[in-house]
Structures are given as C-alpha cells and as structure tokens.
mmCIF file of C-alpha atoms in Angstrom:
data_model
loop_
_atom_site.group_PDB
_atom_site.id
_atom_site.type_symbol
_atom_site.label_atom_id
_atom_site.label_comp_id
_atom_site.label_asym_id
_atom_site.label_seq_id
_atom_site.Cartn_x
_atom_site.Cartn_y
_atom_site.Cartn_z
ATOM 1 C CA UNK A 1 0.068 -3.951 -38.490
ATOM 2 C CA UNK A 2 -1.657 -0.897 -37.890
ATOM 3 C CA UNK A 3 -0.684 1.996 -35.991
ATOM 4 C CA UNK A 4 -2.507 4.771 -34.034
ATOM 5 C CA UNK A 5 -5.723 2.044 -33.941
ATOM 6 C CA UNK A 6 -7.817 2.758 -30.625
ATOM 7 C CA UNK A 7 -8.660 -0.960 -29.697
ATOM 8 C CA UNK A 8 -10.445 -1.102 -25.983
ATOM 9 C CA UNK A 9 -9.569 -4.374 -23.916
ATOM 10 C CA UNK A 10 -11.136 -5.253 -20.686
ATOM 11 C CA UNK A 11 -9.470 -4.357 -17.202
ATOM 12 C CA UNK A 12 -6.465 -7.107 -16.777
ATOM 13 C CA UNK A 13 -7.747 -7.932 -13.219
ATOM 14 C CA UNK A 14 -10.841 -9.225 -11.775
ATOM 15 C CA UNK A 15 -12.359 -7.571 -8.619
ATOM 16 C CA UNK A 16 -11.351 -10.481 -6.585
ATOM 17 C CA UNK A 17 -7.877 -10.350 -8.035
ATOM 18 C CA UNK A 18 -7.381 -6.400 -7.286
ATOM 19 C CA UNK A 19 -9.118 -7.016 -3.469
ATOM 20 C CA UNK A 20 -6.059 -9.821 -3.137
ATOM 21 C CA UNK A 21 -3.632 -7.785 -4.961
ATOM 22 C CA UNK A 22 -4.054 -4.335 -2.497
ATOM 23 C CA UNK A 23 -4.411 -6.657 0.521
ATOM 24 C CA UNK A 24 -0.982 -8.141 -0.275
ATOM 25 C CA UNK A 25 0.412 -4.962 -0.795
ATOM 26 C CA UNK A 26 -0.721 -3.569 2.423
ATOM 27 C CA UNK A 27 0.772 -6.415 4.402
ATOM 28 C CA UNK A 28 3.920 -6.051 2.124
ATOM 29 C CA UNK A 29 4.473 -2.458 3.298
ATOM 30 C CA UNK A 30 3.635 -3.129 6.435
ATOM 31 C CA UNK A 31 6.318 -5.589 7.051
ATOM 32 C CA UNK A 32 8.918 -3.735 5.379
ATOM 33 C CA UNK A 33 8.589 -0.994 7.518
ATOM 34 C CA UNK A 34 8.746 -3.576 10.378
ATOM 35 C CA UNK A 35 11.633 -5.273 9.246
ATOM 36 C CA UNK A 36 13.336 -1.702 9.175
ATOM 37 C CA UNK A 37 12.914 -1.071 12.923
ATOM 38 C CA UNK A 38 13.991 -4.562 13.533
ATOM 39 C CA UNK A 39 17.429 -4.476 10.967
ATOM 40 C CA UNK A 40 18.189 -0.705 12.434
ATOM 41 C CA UNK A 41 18.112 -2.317 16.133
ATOM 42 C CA UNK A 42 20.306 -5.369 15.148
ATOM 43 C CA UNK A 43 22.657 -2.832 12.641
ATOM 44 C CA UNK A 44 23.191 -0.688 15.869
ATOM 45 C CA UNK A 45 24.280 -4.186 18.087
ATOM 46 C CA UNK A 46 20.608 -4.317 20.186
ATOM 47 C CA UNK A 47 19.748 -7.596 21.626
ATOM 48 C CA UNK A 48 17.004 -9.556 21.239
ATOM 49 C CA UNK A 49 14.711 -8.057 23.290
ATOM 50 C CA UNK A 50 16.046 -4.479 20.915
ATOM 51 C CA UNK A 51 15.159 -6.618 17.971
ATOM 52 C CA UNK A 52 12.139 -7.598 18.715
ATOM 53 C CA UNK A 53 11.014 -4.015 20.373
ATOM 54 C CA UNK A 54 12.506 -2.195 17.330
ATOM 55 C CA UNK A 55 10.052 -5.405 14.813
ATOM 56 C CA UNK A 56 7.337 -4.070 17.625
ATOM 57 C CA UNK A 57 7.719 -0.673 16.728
ATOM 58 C CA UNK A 58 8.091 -0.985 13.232
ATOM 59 C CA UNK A 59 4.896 -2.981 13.016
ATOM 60 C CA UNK A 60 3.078 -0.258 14.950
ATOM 61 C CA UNK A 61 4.854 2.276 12.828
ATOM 62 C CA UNK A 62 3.798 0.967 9.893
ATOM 63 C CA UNK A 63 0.472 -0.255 10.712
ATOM 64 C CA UNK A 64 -0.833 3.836 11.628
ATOM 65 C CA UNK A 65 1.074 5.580 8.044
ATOM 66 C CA UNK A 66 -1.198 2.761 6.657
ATOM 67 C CA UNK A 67 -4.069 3.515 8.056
ATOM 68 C CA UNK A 68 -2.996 7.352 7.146
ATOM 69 C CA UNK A 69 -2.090 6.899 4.216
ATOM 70 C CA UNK A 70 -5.337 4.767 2.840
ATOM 71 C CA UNK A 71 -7.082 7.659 4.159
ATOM 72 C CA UNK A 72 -5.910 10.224 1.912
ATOM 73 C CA UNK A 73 -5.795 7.750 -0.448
ATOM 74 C CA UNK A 74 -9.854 7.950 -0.167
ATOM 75 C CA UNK A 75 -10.250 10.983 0.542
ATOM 76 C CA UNK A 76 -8.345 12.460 -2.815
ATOM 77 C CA UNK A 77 -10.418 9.943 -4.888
ATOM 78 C CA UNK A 78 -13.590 11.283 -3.408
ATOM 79 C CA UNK A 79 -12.437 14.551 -4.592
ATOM 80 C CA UNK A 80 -11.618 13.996 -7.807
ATOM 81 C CA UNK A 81 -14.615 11.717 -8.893
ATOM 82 C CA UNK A 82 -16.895 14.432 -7.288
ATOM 83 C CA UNK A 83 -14.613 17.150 -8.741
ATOM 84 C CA UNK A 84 -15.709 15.730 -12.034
#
C-alpha cells in the first residue's frame, strides 16, 4: 500500500441522485421546523386546534428561512465561482 498517491475517482452521486438527495433534504428541514411549532404547542398543554396552528406555523416558518436560506445559498456560490 502506498501512501501520499493522488488517485482521482468520479463524483459518488449522479445528477439525478444529488437533485433527489437536496429535495429530500429540503422537505426534511422543512418538517422539522414544523414539527417544532407543533411539539412547543403540545409541550406548553395547547389543544388541538394549538397543535395544529403551532404545525401551521411551523410549516410557514420553515417554508420562508428555506426559501431564504437557498437564496444566499446561490447567491454566495455566484460569488465565489465569479470571484474566481
């Protein structure tokens, strides 16, 4: 075995792998942040109708730092590929 050798593989994920991947994600951090409104309602002894506003919320919540945060997401990768 040889250490310190510069081997190149190819990327571990096909396009329509990475397209599934960040689409999971998204909906994965968009219903955690959901989920949090709804456990903080039913943690602080809501009702339903709490529950399901504070899911409401949540979803909402989580739906516009999203959208915010793939934003800046872009908009820092267009800076550094033109950057470079």
């Amino acid at each position: 075995m040889t250490y310190g050798s510069s081997v190149m593989v190819g990327p571990s994920m096909t396009d329509d792998e990475r397209t599934i991947a960040g689409r999971n994600l998204k909906i994965g951090f968009v219903a955690l942040v959901s989920a949090s409104g709804g456990l903080t309602a039913l943690q602080a002894g809501g009702g339903i109708t709490i529950i399901a506003a504070g899911l409401i919320g949540g979803l909402a919540l989580g739906s516009a730092l999203l959208w915010f945060l793939v934003q800046w997401w872009q908009s820092l990768f267009l800076e550094l590929v033109n950057h470079t």
